[in-house]
PDB file of C-alpha atoms in Angstrom:
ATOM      1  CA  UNK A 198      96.426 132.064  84.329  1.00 62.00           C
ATOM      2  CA  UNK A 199      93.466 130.732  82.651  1.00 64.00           C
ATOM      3  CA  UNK A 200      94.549 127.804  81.885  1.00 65.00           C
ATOM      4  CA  UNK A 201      95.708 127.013  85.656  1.00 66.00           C
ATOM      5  CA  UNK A 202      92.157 128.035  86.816  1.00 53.00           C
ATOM      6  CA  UNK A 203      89.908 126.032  84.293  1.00 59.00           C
ATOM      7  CA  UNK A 204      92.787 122.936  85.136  1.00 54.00           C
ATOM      8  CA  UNK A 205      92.317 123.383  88.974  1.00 56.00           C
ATOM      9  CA  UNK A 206      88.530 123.302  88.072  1.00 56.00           C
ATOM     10  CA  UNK A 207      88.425 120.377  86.380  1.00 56.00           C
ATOM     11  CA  UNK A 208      90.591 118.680  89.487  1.00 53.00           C
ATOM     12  CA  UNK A 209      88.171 120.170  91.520  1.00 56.00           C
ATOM     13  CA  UNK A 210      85.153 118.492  89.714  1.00 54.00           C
ATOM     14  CA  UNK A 211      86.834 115.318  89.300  1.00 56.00           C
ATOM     15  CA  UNK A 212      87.970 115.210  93.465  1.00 54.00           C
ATOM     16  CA  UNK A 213      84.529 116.280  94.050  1.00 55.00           C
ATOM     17  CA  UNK A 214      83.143 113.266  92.108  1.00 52.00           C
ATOM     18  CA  UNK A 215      85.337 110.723  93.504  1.00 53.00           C
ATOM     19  CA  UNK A 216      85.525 111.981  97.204  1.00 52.00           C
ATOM     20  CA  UNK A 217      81.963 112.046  98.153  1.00 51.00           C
ATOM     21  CA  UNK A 218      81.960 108.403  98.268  1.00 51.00           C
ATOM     22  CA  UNK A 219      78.925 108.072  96.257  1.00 50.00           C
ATOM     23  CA  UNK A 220      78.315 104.997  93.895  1.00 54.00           C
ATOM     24  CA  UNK A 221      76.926 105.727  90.289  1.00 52.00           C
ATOM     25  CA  UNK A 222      73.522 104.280  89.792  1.00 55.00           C
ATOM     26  CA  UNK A 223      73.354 100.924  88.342  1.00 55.00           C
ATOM     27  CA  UNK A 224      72.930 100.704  84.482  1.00 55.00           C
ATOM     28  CA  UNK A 225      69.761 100.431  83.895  1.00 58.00           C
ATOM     29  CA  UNK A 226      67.879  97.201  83.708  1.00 55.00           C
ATOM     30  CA  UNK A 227      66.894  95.847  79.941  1.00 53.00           C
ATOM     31  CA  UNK A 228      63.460  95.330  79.067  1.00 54.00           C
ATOM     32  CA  UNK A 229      61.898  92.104  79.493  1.00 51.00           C
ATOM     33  CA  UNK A 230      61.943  91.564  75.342  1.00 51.00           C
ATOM     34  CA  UNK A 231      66.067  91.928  75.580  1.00 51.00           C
ATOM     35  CA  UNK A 232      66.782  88.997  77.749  1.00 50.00           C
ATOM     36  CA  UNK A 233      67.372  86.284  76.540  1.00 53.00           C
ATOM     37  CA  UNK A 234      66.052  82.804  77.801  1.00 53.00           C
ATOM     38  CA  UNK A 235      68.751  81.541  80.123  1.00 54.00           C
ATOM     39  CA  UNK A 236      70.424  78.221  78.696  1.00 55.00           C
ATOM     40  CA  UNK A 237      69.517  75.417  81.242  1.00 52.00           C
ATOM     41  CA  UNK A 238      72.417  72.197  81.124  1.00 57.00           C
ATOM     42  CA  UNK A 239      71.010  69.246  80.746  1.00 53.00           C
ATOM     43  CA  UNK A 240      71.343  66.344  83.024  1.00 52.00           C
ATOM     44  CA  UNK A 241      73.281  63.797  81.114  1.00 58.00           C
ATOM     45  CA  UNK A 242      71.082  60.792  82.712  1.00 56.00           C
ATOM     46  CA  UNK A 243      67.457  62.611  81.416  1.00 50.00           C
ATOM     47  CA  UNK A 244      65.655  61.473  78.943  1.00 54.00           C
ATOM     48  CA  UNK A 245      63.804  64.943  77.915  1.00 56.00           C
ATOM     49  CA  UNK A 246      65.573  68.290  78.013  1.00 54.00           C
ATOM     50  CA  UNK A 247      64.498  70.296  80.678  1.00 53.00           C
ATOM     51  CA  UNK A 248      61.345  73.370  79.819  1.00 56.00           C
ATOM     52  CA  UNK A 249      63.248  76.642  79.493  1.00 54.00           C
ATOM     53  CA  UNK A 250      61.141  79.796  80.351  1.00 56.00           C
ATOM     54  CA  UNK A 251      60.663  82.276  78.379  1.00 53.00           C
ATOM     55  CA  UNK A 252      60.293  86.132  79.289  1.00 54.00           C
ATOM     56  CA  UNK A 253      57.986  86.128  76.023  1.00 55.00           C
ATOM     57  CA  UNK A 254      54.383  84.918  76.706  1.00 52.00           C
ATOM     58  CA  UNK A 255      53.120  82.138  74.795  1.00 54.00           C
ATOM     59  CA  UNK A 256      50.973  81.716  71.370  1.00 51.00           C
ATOM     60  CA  UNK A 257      48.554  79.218  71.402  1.00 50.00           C
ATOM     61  CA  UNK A 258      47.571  77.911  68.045  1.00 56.00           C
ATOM     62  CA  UNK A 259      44.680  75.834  67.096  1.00 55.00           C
ATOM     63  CA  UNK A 260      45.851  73.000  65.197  1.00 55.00           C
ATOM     64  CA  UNK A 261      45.051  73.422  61.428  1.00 59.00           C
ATOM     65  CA  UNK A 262      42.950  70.959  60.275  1.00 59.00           C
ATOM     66  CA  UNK A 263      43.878  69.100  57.113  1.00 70.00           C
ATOM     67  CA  UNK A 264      41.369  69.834  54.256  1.00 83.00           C
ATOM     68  CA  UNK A 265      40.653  68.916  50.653  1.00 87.00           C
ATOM     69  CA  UNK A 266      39.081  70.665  47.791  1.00 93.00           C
ATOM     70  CA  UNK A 267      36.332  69.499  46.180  1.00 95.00           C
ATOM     71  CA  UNK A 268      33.629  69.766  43.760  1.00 97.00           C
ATOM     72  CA  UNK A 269      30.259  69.411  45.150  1.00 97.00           C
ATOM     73  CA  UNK A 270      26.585  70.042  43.014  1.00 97.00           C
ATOM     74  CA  UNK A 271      23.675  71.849  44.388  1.00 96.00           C
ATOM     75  CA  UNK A 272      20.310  73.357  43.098  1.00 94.00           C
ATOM     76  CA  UNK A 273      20.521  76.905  41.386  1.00 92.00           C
ATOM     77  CA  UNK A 274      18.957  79.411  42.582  1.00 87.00           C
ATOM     78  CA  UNK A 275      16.374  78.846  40.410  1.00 86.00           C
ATOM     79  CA  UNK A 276      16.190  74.940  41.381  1.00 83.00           C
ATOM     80  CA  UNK A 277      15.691  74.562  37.460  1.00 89.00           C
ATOM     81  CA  UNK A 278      19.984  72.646  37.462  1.00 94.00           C
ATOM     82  CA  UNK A 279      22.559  71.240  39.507  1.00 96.00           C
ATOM     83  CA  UNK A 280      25.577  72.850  39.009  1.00 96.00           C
ATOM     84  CA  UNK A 281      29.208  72.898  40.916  1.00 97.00           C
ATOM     85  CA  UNK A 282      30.502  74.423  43.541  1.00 97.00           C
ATOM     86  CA  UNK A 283      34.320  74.027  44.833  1.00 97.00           C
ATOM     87  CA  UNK A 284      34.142  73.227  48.359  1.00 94.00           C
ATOM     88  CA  UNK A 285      36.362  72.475  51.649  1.00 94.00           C
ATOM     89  CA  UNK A 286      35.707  69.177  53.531  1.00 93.00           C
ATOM     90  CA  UNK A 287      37.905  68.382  56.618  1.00 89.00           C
ATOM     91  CA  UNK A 288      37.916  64.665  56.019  1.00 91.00           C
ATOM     92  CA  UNK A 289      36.801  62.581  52.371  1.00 91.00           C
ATOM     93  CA  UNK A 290      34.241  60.603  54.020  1.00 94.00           C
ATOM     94  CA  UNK A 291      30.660  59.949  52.526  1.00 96.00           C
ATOM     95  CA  UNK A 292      29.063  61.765  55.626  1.00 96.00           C
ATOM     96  CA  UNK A 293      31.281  64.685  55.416  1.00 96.00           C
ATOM     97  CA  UNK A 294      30.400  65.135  51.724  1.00 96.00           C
ATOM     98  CA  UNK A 295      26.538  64.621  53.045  1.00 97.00           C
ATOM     99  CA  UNK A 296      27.330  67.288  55.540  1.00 96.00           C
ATOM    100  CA  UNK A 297      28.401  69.888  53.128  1.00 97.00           C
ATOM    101  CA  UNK A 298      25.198  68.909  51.276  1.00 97.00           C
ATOM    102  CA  UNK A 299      23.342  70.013  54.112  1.00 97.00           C
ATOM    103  CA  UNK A 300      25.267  73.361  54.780  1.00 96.00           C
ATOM    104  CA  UNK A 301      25.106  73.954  51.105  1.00 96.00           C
ATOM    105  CA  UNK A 302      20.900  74.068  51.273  1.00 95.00           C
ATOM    106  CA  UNK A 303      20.731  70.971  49.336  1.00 96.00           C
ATOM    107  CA  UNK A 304      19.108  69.306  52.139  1.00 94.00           C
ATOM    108  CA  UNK A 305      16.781  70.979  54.854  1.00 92.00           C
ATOM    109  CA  UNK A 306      17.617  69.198  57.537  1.00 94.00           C
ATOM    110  CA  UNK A 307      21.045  66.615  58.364  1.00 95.00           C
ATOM    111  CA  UNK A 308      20.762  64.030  57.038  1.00 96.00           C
ATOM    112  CA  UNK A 309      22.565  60.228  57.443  1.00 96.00           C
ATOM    113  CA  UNK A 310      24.910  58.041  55.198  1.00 97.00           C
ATOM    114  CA  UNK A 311      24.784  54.830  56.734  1.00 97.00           C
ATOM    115  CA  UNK A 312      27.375  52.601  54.335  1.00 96.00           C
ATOM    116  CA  UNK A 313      29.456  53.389  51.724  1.00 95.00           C
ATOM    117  CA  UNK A 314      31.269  50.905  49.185  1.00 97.00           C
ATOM    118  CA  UNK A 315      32.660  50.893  45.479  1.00 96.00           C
ATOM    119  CA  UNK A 316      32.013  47.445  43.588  1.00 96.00           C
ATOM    120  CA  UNK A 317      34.510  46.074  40.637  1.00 96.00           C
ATOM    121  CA  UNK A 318      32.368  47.995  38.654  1.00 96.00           C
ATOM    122  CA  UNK A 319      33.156  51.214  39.429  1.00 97.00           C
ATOM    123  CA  UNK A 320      29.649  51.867  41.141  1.00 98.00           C
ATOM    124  CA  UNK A 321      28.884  53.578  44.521  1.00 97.00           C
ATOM    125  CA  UNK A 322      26.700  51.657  46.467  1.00 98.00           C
ATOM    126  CA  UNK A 323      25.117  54.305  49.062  1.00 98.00           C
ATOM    127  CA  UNK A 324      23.300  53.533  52.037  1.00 98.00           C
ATOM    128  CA  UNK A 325      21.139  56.428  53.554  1.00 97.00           C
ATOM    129  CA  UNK A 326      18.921  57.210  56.577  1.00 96.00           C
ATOM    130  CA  UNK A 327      15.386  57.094  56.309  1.00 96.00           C
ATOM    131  CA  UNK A 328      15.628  60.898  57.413  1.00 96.00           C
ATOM    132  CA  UNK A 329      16.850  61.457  53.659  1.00 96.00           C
ATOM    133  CA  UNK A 330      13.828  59.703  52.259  1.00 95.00           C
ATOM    134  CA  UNK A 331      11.970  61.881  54.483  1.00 94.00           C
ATOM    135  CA  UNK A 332      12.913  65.058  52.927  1.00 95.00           C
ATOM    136  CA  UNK A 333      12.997  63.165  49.158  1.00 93.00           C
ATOM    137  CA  UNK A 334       8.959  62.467  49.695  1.00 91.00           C
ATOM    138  CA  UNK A 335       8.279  65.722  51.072  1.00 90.00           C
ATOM    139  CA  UNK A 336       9.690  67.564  48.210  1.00 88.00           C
ATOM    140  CA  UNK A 337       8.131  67.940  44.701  1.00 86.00           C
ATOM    141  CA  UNK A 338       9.665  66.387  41.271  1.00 89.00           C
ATOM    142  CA  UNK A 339      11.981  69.521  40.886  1.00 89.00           C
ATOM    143  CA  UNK A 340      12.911  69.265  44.563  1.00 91.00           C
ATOM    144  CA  UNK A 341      13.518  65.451  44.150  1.00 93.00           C
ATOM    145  CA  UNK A 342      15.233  66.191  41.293  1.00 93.00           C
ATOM    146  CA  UNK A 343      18.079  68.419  42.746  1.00 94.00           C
ATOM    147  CA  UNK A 344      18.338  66.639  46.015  1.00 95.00           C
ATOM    148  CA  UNK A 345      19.397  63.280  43.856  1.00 96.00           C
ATOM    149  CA  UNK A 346      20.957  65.112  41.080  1.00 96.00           C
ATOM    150  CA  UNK A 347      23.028  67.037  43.853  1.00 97.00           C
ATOM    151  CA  UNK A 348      24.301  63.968  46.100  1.00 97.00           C
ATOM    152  CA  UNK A 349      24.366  61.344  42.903  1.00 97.00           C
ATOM    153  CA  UNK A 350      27.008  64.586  41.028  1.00 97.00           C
ATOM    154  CA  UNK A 351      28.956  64.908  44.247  1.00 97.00           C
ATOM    155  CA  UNK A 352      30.021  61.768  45.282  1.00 98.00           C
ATOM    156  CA  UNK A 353      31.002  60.900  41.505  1.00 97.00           C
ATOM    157  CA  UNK A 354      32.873  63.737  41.599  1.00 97.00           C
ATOM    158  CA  UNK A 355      34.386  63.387  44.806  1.00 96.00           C
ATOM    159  CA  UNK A 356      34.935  59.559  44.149  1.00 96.00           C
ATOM    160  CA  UNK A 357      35.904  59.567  40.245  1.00 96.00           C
ATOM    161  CA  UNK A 358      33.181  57.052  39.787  1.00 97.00           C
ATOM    162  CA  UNK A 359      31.016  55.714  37.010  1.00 98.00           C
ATOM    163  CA  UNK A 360      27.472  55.519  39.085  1.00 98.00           C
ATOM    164  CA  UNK A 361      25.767  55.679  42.177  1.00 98.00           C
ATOM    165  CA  UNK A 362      23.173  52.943  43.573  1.00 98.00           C
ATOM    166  CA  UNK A 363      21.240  54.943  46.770  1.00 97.00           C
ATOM    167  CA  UNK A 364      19.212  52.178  49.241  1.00 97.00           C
ATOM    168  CA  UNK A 365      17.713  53.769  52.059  1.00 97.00           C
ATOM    169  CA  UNK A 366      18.670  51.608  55.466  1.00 97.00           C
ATOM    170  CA  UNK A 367      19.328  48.944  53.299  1.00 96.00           C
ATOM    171  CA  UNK A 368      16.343  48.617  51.287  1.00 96.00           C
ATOM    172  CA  UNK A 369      15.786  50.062  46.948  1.00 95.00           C
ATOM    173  CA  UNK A 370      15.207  53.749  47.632  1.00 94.00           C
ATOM    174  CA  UNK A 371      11.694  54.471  46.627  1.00 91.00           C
ATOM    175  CA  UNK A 372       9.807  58.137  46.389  1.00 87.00           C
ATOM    176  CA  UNK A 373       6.705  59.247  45.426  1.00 79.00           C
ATOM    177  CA  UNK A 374       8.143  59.757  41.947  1.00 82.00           C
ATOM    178  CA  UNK A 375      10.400  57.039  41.128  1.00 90.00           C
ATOM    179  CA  UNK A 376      11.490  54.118  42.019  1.00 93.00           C
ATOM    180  CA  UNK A 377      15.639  53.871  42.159  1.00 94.00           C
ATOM    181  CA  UNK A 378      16.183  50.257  41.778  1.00 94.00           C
ATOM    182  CA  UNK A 379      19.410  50.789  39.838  1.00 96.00           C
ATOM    183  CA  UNK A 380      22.478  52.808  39.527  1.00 97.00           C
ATOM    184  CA  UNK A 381      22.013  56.575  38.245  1.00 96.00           C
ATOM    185  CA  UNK A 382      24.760  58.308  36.291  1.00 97.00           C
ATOM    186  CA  UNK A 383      26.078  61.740  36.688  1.00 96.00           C
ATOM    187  CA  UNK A 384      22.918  64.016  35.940  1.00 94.00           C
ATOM    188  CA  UNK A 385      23.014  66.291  33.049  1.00 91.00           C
ATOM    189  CA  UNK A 386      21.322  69.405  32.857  1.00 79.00           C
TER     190      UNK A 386
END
């Protein structure tokens, strides 16, 4: 008898489910991240395939900008010697390097390379602004010393040359200390 009654019950439950009528609630809806991207066809006559959206929003990267490693010279702390530092430069250009001068405390102030050039000889030939002969008269001999010292090391460094000849908007570079009328090798400490 008890198995009659829990078999009528379970008819009973099942008639009861199917005879109201009722529809079961739709399955539920996947989250936004579990769709995938719908597959667009492409026209055979385009050119480009067509933008497909995507449900996920987009990234936006800065381009990277390419850079190079090198070794640049500035004053120690002491401004007694000029002495390396490894250094990122976005581009290998003489005002770049002159830049990174400038951000390194070598210079006060920006300064300008004008010209650049590299004879048969293996010599830089260096054009400045007159704002760099501005802050070469306004420093002492020790200042003057690392200022030169630092741009002369760098760019044969950067440039795997033998010398660098500085002219200041074309014209010999004079200071108050020196005359530079001739190319100056890498400075030694």
């Amino acid at each position: 008898m008890k198995k009659i009654l829990s078999l009528l019950f379970c008819l009973a439950l099942v008639f009861s489910l199917c005879a109201c009528g009722e529809q079961m609630p739709p399955p539920t809806t996947p989250e936004p991240d579990d769709v995938a991207a719908p597959v667009l066809p492409v026209p055979e006559d385009s050119p480009e395939p067509l933008p497909v959206e995507s449900a996920e929003p987009e990234v936006s990267e800065e381009p990277s900008v390419p850079t190079s490693t090198v070794t640049l010279y500035k004053g120690d702390d002491n401004a007694e010697f000029v002495v390396p530092v490894e250094c990122e430069i976005a581009e290998q250009s003489p005002q770049a390097i002159v830049d990174k001068l400038v951000e390194l405390g070598v210079f006060g102030s920006a300064v300008t390379a004008n010209s650049f050039t590299v004879d048969n000889s293996n010599v830089i030939h260096l054009d400045m602004g007159q704002d760099f002969a501005t802050q070469i008269f306004s420093s002492g001999t020790a200042g003057e010393h690392i200022m030169v010292g630092s741009l002369v090391n760098s760019f044969i460094s950067v440039y795997e040359a033998d010398a660098v000849l500085i002219t200041v908007d074309g014209k010999p570079f004079e200071s108050g200390h020196a005359i530079y009328d001739f190319a100056l090798s890498f400075f030694e400490n």
